[in-house]
Short mmCIF file of C-alpha atoms and ligand atoms in Angstrom, two decimals:
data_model
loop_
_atom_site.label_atom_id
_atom_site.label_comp_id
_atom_site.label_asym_id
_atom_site.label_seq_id
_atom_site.Cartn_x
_atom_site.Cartn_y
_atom_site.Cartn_z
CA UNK L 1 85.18 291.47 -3.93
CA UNK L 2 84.25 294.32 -1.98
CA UNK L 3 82.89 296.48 -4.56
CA UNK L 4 80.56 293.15 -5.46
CA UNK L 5 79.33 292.63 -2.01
CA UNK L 6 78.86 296.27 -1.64
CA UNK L 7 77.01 296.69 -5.24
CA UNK L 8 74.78 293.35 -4.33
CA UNK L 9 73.67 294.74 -0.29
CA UNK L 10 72.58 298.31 -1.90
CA UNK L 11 70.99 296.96 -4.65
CA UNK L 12 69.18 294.44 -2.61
CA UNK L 13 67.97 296.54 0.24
CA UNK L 14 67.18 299.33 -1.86
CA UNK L 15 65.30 297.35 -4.55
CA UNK L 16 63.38 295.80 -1.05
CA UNK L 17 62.66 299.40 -0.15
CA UNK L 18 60.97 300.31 -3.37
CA UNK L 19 58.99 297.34 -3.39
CA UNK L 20 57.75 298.21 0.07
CA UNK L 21 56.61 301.52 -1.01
CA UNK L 22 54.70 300.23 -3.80
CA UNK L 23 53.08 297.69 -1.94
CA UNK L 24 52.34 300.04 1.03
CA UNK L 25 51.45 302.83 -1.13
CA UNK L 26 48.58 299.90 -2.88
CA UNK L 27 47.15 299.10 0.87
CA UNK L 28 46.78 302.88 1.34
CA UNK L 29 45.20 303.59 -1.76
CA UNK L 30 42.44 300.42 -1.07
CA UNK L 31 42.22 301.83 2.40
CA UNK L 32 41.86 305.31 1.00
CA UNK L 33 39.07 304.20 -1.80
CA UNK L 34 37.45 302.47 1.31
CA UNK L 35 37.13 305.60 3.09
CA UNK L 36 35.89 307.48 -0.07
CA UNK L 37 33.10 305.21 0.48
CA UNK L 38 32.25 304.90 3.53
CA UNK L 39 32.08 308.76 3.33
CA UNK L 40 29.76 308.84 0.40
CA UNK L 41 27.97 306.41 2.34
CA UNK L 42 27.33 308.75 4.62
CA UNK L 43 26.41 312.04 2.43
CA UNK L 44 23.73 309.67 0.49
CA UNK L 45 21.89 309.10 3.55
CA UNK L 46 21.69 312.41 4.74
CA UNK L 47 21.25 313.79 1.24
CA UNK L 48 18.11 310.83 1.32
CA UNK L 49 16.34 312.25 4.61
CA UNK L 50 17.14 316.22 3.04
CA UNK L 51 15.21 314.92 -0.05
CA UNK L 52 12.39 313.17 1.91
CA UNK L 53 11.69 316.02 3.59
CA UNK L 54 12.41 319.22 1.27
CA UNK L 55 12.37 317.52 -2.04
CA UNK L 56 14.75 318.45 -4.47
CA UNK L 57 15.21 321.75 -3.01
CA UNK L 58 17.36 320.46 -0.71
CA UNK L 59 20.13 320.63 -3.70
CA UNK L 60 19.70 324.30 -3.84
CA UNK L 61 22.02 325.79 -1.28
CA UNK L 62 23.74 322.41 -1.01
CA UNK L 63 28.06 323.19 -2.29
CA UNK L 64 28.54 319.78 -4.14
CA UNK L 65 31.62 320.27 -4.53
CA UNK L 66 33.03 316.62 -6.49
CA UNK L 67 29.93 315.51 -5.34
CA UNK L 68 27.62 314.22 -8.42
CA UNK L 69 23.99 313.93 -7.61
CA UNK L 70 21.64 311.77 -9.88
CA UNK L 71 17.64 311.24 -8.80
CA UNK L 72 16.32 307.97 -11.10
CA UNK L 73 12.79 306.86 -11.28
CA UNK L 74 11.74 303.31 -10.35
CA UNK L 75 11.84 302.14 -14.30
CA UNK L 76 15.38 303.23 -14.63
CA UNK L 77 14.79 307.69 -16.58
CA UNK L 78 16.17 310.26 -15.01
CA UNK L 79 14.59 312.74 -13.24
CA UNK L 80 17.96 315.01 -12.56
CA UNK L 81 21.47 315.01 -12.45
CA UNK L 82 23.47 317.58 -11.57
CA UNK L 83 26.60 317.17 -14.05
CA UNK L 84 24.91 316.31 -17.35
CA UNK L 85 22.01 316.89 -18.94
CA UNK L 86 19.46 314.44 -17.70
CA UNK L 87 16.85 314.59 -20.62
CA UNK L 88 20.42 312.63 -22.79
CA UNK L 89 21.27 310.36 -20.14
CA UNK L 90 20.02 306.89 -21.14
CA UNK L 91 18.11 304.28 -18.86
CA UNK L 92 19.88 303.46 -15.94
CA UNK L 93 18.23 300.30 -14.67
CA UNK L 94 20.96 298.17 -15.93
CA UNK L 95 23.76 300.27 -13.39
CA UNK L 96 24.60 297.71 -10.68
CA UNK L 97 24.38 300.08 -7.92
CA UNK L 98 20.81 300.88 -9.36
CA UNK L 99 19.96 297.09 -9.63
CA UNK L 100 20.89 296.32 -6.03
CA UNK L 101 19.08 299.42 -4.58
CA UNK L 102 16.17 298.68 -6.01
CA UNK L 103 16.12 295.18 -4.76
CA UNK L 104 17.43 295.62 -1.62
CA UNK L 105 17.07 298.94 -0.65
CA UNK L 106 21.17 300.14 -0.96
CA UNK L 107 23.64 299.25 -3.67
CA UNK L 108 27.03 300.38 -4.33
CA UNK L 109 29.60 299.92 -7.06
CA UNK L 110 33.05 301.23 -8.23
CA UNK L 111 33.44 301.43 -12.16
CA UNK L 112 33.67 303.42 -15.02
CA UNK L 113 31.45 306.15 -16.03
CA UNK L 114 29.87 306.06 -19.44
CA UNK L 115 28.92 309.24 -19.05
CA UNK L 116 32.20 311.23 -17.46
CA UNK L 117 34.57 308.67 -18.59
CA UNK L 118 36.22 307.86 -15.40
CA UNK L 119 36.62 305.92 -12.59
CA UNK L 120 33.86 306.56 -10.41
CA UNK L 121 32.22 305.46 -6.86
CA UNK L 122 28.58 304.90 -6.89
CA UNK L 123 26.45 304.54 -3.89
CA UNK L 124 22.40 304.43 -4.02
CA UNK L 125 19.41 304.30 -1.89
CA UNK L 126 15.89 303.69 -2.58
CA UNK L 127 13.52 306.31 -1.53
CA UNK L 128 10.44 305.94 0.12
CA UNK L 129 8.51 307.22 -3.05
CA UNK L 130 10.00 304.75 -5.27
CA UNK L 131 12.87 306.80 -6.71
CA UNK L 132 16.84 306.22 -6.19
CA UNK L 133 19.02 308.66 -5.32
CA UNK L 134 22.56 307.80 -6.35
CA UNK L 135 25.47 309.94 -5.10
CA UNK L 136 28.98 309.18 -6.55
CA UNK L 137 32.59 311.00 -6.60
CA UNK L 138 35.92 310.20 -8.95
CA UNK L 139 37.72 307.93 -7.54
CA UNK L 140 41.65 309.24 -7.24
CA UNK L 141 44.15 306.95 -9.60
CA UNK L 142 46.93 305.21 -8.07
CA UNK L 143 49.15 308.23 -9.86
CA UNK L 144 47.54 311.23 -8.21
CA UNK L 145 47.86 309.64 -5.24
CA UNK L 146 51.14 308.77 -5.92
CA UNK L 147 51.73 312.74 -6.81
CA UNK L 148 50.12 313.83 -3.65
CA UNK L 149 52.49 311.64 -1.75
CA UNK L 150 55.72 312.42 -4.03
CA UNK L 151 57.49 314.82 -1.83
CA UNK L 152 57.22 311.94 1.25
CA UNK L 153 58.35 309.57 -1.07
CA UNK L 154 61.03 311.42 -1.87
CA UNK L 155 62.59 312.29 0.95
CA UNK L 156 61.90 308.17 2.23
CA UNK L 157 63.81 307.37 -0.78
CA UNK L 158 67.04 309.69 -0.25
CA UNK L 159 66.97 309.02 3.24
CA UNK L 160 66.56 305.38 2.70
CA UNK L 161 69.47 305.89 0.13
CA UNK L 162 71.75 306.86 2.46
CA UNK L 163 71.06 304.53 5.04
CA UNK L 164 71.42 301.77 2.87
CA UNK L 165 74.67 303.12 1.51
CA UNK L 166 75.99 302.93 5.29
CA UNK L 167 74.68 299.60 5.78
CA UNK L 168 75.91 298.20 2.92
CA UNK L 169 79.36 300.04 4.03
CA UNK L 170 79.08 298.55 7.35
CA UNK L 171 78.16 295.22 6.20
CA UNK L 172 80.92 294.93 3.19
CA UNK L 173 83.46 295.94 6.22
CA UNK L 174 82.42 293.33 8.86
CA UNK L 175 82.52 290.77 6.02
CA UNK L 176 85.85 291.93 4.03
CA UNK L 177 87.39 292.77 7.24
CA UNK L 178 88.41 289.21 8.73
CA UNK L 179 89.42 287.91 5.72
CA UNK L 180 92.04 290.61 5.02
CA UNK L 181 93.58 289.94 8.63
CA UNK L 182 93.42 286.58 8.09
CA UNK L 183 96.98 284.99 8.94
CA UNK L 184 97.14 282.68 5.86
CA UNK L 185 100.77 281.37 7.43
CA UNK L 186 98.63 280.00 10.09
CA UNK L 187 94.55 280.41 9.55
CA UNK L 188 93.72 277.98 12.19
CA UNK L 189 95.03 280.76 14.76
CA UNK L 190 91.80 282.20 14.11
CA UNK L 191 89.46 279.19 14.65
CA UNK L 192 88.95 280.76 18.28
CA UNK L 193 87.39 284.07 17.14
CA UNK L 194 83.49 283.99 16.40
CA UNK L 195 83.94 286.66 13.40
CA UNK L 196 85.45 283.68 11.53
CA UNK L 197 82.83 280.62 12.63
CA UNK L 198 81.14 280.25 9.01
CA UNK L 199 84.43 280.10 7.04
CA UNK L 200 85.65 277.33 9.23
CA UNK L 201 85.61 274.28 6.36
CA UNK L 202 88.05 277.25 4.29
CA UNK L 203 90.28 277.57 7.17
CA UNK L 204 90.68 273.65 7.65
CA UNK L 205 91.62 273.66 3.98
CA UNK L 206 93.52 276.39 3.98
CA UNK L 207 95.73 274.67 6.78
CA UNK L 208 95.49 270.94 5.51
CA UNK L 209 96.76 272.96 1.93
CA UNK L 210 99.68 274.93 4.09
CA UNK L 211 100.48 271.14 5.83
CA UNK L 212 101.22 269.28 2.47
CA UNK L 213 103.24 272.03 1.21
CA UNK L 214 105.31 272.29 4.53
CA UNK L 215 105.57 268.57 3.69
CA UNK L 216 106.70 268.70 -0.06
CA UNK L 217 109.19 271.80 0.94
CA UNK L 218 110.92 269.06 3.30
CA UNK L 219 110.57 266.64 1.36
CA UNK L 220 111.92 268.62 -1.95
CA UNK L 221 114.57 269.62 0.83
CA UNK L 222 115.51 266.47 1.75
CA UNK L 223 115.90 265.05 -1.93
CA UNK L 224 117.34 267.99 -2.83
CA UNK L 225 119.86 267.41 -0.36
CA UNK L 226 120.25 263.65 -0.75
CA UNK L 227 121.35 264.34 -5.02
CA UNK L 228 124.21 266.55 -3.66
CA UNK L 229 125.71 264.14 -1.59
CA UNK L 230 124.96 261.65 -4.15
CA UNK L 231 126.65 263.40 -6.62
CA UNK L 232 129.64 264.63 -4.00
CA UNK L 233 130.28 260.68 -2.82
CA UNK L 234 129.31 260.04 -7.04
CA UNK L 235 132.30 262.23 -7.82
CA UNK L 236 134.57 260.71 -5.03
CA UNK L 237 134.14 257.05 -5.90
CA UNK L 238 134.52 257.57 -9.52
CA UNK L 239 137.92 259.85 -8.86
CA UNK L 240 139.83 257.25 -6.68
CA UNK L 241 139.75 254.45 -9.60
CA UNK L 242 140.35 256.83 -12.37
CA UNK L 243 143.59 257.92 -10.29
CA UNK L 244 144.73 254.66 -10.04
CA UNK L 245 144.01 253.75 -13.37
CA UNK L 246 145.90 256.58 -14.91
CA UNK L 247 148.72 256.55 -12.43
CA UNK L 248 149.57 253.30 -12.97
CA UNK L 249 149.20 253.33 -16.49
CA UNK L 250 151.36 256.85 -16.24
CA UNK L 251 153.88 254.08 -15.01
CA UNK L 252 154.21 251.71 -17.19
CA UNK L 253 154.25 254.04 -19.81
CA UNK L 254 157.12 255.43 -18.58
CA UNK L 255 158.91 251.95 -18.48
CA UNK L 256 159.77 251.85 -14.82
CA UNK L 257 157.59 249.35 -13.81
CA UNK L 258 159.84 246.11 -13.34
CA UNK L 259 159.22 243.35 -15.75
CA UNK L 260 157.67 241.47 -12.78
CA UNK L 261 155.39 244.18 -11.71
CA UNK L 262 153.81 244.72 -15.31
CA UNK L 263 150.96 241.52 -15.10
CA UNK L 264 149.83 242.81 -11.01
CA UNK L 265 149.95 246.74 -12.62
CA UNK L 266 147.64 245.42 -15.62
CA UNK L 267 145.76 243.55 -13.26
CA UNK L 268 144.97 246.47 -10.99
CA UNK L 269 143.87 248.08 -13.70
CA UNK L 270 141.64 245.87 -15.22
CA UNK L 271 140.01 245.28 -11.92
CA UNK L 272 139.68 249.63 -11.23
CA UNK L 273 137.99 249.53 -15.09
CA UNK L 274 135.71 247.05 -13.88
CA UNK L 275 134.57 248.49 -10.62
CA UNK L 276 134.17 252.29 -12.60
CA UNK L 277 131.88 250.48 -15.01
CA UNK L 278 129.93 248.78 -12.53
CA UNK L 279 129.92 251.95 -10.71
CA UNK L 280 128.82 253.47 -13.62
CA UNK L 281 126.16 250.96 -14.70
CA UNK L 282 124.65 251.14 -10.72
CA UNK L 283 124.83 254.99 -11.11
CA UNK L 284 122.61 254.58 -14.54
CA UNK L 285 120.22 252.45 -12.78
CA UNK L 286 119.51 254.25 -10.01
CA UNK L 287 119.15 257.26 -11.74
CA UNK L 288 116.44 255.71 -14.28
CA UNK L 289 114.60 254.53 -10.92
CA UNK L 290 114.49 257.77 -9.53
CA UNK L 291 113.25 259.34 -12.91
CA UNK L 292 110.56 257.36 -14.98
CA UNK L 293 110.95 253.96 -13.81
CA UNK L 294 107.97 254.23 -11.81
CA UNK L 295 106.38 254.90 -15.01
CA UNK L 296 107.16 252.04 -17.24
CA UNK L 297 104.34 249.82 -18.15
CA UNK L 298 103.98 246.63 -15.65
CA UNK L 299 104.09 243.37 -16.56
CA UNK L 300 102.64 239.83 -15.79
CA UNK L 301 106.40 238.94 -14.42
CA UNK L 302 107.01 235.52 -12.52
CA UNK L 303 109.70 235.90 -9.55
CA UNK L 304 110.81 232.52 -10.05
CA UNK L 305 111.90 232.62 -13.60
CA UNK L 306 113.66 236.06 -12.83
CA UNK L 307 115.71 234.64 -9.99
CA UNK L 308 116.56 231.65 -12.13
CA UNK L 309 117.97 234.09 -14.74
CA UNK L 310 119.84 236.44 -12.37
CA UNK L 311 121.86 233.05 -10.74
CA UNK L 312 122.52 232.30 -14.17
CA UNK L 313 124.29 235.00 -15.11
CA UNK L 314 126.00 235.22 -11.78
CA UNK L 315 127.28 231.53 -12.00
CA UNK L 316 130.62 232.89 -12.91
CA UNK L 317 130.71 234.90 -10.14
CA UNK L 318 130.11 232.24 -7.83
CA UNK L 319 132.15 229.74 -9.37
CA UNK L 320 135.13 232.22 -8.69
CA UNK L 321 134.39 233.40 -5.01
CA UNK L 322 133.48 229.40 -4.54
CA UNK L 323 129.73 229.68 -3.88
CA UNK L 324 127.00 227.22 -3.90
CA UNK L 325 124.09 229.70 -5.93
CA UNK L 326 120.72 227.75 -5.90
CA UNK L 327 117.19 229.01 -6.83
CA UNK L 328 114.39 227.32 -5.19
CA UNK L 329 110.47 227.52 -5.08
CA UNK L 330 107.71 228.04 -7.11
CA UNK L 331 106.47 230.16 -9.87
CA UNK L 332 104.82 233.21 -8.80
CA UNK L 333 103.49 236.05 -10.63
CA UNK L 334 103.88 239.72 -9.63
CA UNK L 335 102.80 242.93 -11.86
CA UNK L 336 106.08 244.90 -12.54
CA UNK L 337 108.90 245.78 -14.23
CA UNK L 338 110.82 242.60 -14.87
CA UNK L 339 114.02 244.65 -15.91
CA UNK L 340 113.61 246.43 -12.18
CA UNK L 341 113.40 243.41 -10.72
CA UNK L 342 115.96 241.54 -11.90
CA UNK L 343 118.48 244.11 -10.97
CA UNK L 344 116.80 243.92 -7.50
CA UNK L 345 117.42 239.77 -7.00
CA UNK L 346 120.91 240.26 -9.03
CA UNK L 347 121.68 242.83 -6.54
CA UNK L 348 121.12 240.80 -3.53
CA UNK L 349 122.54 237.75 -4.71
CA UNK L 350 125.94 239.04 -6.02
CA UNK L 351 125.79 240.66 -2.37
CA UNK L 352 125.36 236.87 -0.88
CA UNK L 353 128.40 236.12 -2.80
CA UNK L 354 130.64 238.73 -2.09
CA UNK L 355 129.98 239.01 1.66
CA UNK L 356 130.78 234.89 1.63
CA UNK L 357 134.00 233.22 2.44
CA UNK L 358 134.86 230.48 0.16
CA UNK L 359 132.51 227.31 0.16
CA UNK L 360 129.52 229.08 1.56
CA UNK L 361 125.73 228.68 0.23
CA UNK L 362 123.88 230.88 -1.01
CA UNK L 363 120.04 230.01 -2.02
CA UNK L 364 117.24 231.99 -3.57
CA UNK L 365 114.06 231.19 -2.80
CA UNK L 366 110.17 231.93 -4.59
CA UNK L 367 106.75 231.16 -3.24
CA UNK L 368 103.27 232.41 -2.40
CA UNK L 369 102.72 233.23 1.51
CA UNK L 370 99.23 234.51 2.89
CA UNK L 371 98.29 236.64 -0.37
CA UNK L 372 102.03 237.92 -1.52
CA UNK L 373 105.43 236.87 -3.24
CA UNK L 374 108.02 236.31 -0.99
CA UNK L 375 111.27 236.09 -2.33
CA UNK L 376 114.04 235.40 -0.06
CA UNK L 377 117.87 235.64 -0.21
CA UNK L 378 119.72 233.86 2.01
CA UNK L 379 123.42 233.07 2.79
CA UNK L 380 125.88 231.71 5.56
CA UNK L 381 128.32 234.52 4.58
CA UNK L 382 130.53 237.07 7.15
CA UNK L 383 126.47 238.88 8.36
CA UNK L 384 126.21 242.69 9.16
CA UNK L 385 126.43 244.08 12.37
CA UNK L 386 122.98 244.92 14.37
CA UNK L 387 123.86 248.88 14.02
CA UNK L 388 124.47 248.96 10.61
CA UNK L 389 121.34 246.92 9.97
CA UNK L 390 119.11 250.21 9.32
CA UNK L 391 121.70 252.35 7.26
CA UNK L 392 123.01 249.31 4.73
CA UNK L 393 119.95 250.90 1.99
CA UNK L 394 121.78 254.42 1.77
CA UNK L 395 123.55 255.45 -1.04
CA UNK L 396 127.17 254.41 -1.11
CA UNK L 397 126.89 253.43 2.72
CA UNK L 398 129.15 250.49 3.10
CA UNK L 399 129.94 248.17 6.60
CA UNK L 400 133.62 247.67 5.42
CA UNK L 401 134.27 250.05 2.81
CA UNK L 402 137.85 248.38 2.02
CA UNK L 403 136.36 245.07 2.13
CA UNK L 404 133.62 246.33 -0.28
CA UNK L 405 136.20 247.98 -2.94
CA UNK L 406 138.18 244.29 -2.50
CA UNK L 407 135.23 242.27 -3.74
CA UNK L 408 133.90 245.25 -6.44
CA UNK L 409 130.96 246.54 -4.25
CA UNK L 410 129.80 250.00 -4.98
CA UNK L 411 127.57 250.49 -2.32
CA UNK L 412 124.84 251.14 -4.58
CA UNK L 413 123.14 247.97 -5.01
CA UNK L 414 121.60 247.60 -1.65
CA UNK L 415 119.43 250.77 -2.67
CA UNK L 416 118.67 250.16 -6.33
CA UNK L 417 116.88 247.27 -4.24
CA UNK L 418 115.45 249.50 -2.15
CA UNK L 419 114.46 251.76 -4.63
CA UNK L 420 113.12 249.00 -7.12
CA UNK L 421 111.22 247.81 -3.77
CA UNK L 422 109.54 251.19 -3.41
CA UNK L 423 108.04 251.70 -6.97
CA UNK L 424 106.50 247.90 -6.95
CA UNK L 425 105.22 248.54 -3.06
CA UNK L 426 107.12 245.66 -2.13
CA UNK L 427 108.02 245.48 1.66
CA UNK L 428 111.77 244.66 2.45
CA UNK L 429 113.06 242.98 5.59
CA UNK L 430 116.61 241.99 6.46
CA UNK L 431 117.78 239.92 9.57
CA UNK L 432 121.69 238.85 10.26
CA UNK L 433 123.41 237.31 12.38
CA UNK L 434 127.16 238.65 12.40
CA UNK L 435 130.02 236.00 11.43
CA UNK L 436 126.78 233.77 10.66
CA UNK L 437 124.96 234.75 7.52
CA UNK L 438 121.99 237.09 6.17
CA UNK L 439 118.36 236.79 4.79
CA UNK L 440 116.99 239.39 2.83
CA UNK L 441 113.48 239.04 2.58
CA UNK L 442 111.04 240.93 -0.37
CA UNK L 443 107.53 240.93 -0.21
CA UNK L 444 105.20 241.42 -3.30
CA UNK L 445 101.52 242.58 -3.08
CA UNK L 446 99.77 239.86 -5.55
CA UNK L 447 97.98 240.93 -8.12
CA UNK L 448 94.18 241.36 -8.07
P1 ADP X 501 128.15 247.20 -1.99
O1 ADP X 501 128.31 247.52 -3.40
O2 ADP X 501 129.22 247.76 -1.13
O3 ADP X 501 127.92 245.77 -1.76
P2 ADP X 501 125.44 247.49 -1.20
O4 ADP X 501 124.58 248.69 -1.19
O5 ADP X 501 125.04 246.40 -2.06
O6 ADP X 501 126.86 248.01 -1.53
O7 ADP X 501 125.55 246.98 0.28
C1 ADP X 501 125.83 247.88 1.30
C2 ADP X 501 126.64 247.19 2.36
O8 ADP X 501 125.87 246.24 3.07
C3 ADP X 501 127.79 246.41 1.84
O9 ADP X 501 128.92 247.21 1.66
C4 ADP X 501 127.99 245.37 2.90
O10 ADP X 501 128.78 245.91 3.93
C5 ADP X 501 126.59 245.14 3.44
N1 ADP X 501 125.99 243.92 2.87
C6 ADP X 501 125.09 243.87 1.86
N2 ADP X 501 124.68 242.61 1.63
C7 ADP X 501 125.33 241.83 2.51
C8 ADP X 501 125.34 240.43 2.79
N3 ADP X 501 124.58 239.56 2.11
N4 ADP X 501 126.14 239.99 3.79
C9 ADP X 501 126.88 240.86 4.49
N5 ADP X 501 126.92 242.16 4.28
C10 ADP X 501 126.18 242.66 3.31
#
């Protein structure tokens, strides 16, 4: 970056500097062309009054030097010249500056000789005998001036060189400078100083960039740390059935088990198979939520017809633990993932019936409310405790954890809810009233 900066300041200001010469070296050559003139000017009319009063004579003792002298008559022949020969010179009544002297007295022009083949200055006067007297010199070329001046120009160019080396030095520095001090941990520290007041929009990026990674460090922290306990308490819950199972099955084998035991051993062990495959199944679908289910294509899904199919397939349930299950409401559509949500109202209702005593009501109800899908769960069952009220989503987080294992809970399914909540931006609310019941309440954006 430097070396580019650097390259594009010395290229620039030098490439400014030779067009500056050129263009000052143009005005001095008009100027200088000008001058020629205004000198010849004045040679032709003292060479007029010398030939008025000594005729050509006056010539004689005259040193020309670049001087060239040429006396025409008034119909254009010429009478002499003093650098060709004037009997071959043809009629010059056409020449401009001859023209314009003879109708006005002076006349001057600036073009090419026919006769010396170069660049010439003319100036002419008309003489009081009728004759013009015509003085002209070569005109210097843009080159030989340019030679005459080389040895300035030189020494303008190397010491414009140099300087322009240093500046472009001293400029590449003052810009390359700040940036490499920059403190990219924490650019906005150097908001304050003026050296950094045009790159202000970088530095507010540069700090809104360092922000959201700060934020997805945490939050890859926090996840990160939330999977190992998950997979610690994972571990732990799915140990203390298999250790029942196989101990007591270690037992009968053995045949020590009294006849009268055998049916409670068998039944302990059914029931510890059951709650390691619904542990199992809960672990499965929370793990699909947190990878991909966000992904899976949404659906046209009606809340109603999902609740009606989740209290079917929980009627069983509720026969046993003596539960009045009722859905209620209307059909509303939501777009989602009908398999999510059906393990969301599933989840909520077998809570209703597990956290019941015997006879109690649960009822599930659908409907439309000010532009979303409410879906409520309700039940008169034991109710959670105010404190526990914000913590009952967490992984394996349980109010009663013996009560839970009695009636098969995993403490999973309150945040495969939560989860399934999350990915269809669904808002969940819960109020209880201890020893009184619960309502869990979902709400569903509508579609557009
Ligand atoms: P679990 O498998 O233990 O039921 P959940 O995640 O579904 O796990 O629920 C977490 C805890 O919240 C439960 O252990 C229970 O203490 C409490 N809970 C959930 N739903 C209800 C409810 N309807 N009534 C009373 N307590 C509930």
């Amino acid at each position: 970056m430097s070396k580019k900066i650097f390259n594009s300041i010395w290229l620039i200001t030098l490439s400014v500097l030779i067009a500056s010469l050129f263009i000052i070296l143009g005005a001095v050559y008009n100027n200088f062309t000008d001058r020629q003139f205004e000198q010849l000017r004045g040679e032709l009319s003292l060479a007029a009054k010398g030939i008025s009063q000594g005729g050509m004579s006056y010539f004689d003792d005259l040193d020309m030097q670049d001087l060239r002298v040429t006396l025409i008559t008034g119909n254009g022949t010429i009478l002499y010249d003093n650098e060709a020969d004037s009997s071959q010179m043809v009629n010059h009544l056409e020449r401009d500056e001859i023209r314009e002297a003879m109708d006005s007295g002076y006349g001057e022009s600036l073009r090419y000789s026919d006769t010396l083949s170069v660049k010439q200055l003319y100036t002419a006067k008309l003489l009081p005998d009728g004759t013009v007297l015509r003085l002209s010199v070569i005109q210097d070329t843009f080159w030989s001036l340019l030679l005459h001046l080389l040895p300035a120009i030189i020494l303008v160019l190397l010491l414009a060189l140099i300087l322009s080396y240093f500046l472009a030095s001293r400029i590449t520095n003052m810009i390359v400078r700040p940036l490499n001090s920059l403190d990219l941990a924490s650019p906005m520290t150097a908001a304050q100083d003026p050296a950094y007041s045009e790159i202000m929009p970088l530095l507010e990026r540069l700090e809104a960039q360092h922000r959201q990674i700060e934020k997805d460090h945490e939050e890859l922290e926090r996840t990160s740390l939330i999977r190992q306990e998950f997979t610690a308490n994972a571990s732990h819950e799915l140990k203390t059935p298999l250790h029942v199972i196989s101990g007591y099955a270690e037992l009968l084998e053995s045949g020590m088990v009294p006849e009268d035991d055998t049916q409670r051993f068998l039944a302990r062990i059914s029931a510890e198979s059951k709650r390691m495959s619904k542990l199992v199944e809960d672990i499965i679908d929370l793990s699909s939520l947190d990878s991909g289910a966000a992904d899976l294509p949404r659906e046209k899904a009606d809340l109603y017809r999902i609740a009606l199919n989740a209290a079917e397939s929980l009627e069983e349930e509720a026969e046993e633990a003596g539960i009045h299950l009722s859905v209620s409401g209307e059909s509303v559509f939501v777009s989602g993932i009908p398999q999510v949500l059906y393990s969301m109202i599933y989840n909520l209702c077998i809570n209703a019936i597990k956290y019941s005593e015997r006879g109690g009501i649960t009822n599930v109800t659908v409907r439309k409310n000010a532009g979303s899908a409410v879906l409520t769960v309700e039940d008169n069952g034991i109710g959670i405790p105010r404190e526990d009220l914000d913590r009952i989503f967490e992984r394996f987080y349980r109010v009663d954890k013996s009560h839970s294992k009695e009636v098969g809970g995993t403490g999973l399914g309150l945040s495969i809810v939560k989860h399934g909540a999350k990915i269809h931006g669904a808002d969940i609310h819960v109020e209880s009233v201890l020893g009184a019941g619960s309502v869990f309440t979902l709400t569903f954006p509508l579609p557009a």
